PDB file of C-alpha atoms in Angstrom:
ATOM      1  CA  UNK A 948      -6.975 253.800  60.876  1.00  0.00           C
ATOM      2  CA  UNK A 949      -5.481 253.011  57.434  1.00  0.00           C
ATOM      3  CA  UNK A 950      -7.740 251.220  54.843  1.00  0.00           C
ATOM      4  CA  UNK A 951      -6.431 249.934  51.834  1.00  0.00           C
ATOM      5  CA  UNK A 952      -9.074 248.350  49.094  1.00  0.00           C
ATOM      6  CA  UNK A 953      -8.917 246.755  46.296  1.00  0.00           C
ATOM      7  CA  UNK A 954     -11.416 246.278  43.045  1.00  0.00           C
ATOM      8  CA  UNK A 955     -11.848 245.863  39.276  1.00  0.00           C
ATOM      9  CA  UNK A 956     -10.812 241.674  39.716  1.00  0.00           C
ATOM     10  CA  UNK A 957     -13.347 238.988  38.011  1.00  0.00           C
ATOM     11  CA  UNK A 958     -13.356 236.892  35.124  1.00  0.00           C
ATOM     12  CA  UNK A 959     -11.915 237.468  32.008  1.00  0.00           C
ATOM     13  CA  UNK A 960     -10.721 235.312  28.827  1.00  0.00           C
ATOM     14  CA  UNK A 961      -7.004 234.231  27.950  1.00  0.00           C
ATOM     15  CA  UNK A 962      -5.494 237.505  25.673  1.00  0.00           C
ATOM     16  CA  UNK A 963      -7.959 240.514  27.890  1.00  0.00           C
ATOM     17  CA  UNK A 964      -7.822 242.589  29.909  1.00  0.00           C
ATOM     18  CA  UNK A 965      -8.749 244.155  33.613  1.00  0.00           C
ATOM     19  CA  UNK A 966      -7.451 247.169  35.444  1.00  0.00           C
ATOM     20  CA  UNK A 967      -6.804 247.017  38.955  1.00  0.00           C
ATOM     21  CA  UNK A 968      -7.887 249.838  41.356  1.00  0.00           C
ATOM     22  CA  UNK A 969      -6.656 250.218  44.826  1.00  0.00           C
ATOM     23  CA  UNK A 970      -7.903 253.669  47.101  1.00  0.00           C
ATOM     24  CA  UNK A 971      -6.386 253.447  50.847  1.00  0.00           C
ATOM     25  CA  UNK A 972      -7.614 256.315  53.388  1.00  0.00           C
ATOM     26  CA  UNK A 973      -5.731 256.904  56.783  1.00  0.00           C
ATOM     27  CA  UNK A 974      -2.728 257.559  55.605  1.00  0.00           C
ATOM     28  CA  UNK A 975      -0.982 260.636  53.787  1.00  0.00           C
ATOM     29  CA  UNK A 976      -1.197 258.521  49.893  1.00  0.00           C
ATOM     30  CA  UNK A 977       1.591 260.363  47.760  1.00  0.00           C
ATOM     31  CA  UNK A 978       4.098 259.611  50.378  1.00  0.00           C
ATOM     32  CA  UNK A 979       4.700 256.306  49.951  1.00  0.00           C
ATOM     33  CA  UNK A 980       5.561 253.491  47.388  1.00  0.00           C
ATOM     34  CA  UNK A 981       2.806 251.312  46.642  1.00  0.00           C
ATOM     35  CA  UNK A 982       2.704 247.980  45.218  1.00  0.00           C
ATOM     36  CA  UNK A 983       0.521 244.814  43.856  1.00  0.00           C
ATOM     37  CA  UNK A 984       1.148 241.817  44.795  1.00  0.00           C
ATOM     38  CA  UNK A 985      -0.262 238.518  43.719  1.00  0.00           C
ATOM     39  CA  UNK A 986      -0.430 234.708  45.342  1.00  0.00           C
ATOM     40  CA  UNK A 987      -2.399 232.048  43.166  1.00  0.00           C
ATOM     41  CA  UNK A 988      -3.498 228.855  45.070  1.00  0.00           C
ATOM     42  CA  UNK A 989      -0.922 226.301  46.112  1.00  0.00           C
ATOM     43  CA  UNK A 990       2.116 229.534  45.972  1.00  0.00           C
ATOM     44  CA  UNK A 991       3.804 232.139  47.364  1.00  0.00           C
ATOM     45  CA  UNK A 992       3.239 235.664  47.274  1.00  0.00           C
ATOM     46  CA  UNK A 993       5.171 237.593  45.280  1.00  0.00           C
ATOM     47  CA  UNK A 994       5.553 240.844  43.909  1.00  0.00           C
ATOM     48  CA  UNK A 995       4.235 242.075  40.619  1.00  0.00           C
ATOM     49  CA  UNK A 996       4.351 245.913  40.192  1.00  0.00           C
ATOM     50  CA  UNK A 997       5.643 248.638  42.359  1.00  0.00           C
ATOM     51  CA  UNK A 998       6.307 252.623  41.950  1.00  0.00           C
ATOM     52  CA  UNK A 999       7.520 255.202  43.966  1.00  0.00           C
ATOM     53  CA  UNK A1000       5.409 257.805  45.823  1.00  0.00           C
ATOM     54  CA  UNK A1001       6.170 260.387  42.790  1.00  0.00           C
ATOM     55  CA  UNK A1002       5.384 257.660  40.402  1.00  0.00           C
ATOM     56  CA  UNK A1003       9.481 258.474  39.000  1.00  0.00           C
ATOM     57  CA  UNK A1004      10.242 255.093  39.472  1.00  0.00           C
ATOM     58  CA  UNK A1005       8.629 251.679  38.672  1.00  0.00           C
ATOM     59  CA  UNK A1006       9.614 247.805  39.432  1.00  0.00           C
ATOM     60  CA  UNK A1007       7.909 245.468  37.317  1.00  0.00           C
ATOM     61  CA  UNK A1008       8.444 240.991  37.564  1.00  0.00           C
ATOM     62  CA  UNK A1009       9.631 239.295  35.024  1.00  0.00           C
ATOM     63  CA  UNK A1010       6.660 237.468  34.191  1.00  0.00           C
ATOM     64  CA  UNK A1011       4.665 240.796  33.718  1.00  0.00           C
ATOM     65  CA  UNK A1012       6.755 242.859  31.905  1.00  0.00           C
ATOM     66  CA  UNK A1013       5.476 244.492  28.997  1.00  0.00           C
ATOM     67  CA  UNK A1014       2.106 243.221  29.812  1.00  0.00           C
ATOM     68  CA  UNK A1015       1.358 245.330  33.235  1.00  0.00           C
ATOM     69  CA  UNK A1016       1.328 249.142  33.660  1.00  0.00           C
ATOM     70  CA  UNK A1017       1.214 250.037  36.881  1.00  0.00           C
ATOM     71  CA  UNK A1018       0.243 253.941  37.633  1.00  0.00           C
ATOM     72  CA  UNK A1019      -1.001 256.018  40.618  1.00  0.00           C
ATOM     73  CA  UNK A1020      -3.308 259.491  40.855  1.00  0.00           C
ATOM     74  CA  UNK A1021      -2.304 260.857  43.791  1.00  0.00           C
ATOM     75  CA  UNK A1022      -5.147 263.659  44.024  1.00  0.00           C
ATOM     76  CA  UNK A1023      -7.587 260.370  44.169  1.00  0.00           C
ATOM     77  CA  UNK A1024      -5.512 258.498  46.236  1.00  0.00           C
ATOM     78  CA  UNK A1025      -5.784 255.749  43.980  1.00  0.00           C
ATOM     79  CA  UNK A1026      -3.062 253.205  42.679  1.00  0.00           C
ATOM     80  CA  UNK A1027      -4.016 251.269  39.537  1.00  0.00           C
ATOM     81  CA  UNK A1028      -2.578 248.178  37.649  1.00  0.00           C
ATOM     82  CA  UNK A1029      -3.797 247.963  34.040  1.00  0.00           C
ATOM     83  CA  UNK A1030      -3.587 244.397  32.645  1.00  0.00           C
ATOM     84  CA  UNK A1031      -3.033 243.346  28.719  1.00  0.00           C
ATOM     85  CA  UNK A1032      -2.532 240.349  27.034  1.00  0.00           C
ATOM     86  CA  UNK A1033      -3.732 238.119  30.394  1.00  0.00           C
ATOM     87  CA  UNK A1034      -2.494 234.453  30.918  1.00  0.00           C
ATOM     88  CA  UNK A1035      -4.065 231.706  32.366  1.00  0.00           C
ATOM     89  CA  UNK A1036      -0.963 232.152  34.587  1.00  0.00           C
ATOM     90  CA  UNK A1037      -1.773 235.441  35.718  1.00  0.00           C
ATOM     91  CA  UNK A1038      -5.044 233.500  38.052  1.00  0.00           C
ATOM     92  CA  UNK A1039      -4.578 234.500  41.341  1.00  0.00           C
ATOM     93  CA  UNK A1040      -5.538 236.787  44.244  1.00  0.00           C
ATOM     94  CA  UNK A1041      -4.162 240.651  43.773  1.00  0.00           C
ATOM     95  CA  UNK A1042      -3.200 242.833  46.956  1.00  0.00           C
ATOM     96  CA  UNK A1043      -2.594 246.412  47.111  1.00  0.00           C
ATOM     97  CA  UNK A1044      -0.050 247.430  49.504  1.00  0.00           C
ATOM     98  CA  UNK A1045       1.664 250.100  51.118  1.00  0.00           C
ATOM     99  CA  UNK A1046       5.225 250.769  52.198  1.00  0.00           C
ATOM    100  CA  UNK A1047       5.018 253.295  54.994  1.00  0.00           C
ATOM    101  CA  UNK A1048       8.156 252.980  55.880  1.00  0.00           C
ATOM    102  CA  UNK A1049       9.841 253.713  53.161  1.00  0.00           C
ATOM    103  CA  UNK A1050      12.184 250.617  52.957  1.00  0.00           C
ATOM    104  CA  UNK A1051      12.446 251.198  49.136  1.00  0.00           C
ATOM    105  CA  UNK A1052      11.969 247.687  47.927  1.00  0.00           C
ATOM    106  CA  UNK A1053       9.574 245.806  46.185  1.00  0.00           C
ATOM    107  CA  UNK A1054       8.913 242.972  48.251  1.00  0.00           C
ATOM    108  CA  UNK A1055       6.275 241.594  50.869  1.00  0.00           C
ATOM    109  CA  UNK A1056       8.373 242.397  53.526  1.00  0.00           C
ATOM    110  CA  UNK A1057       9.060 245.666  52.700  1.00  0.00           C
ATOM    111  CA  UNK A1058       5.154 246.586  52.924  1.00  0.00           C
ATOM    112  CA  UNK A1059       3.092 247.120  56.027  1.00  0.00           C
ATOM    113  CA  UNK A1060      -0.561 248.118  55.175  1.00  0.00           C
ATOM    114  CA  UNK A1061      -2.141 245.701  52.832  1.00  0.00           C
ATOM    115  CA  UNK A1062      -5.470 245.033  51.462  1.00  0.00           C
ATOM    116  CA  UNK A1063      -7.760 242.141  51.611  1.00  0.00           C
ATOM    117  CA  UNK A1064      -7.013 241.342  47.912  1.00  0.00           C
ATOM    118  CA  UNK A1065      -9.302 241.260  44.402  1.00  0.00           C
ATOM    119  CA  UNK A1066      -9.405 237.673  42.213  1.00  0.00           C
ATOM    120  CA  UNK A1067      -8.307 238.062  38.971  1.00  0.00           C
ATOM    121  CA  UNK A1068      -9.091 234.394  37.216  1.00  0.00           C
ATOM    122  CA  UNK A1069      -8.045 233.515  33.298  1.00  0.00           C
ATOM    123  CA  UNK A1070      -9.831 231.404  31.348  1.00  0.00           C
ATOM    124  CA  UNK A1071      -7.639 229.333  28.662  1.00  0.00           C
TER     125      UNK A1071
END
């Protein structure tokens, strides 16, 4: 049974910082691309960070860019998502998430295993 969790969410002010952790079990981890995704109250999910299963290749939004490094350690089968220079905008819930099928694409179809999500709220 795959398990994907997330931690390292809470509370922090505009202009901080939080990293992201995400371990899944189950499932062979440096196979696949992983990805966060985000959906704040009231929207949509959508994507935020993903990389490849060899960590070669990286996706990052728009809105994140510059900001967000995502980053995986394969021998801990962890996938992280370091956070700088938070916005109030960046409030929402953050899921880990796995593409096992190897569709290649960053989005929430493209994923199949996901997590039950970490909050990540920015005070202004």
């Amino acid at each position: 049974q795959v398990q994907v969790v997330e931690s390292g969410g809470g509370l922090v002010q505009a202009g901080g910082s939080l990293r992201l952790s995400c371990t899944a079990s189950g499932l062979t981890f440096d196979r696949y691309t992983m990805g966060w995704f985000r959906q704040a109250p009231g929207k949509e999910r959508e994507g935020v960070s993903c990389i490849h299963w060899r960590g070669l290749i990286t996706y990052y939004s728009d809105t994140v860019k510059g900001r967000f490094t995502i980053s995986r350690d394969n021998a801990k089968n962890t996938l992280y998502l370091q956070m700088n220079n938070l916005k109030p905008e960046d409030t929402a819930m953050y899921y880990c998430a796995i593409d096992s099928l190897g569709s290649g694409s960053c989005t929430e179809r493209a994923m199949d295993y996901w997590g039950q999500g970490t909050q990540v709220t920015v005070s202004s």
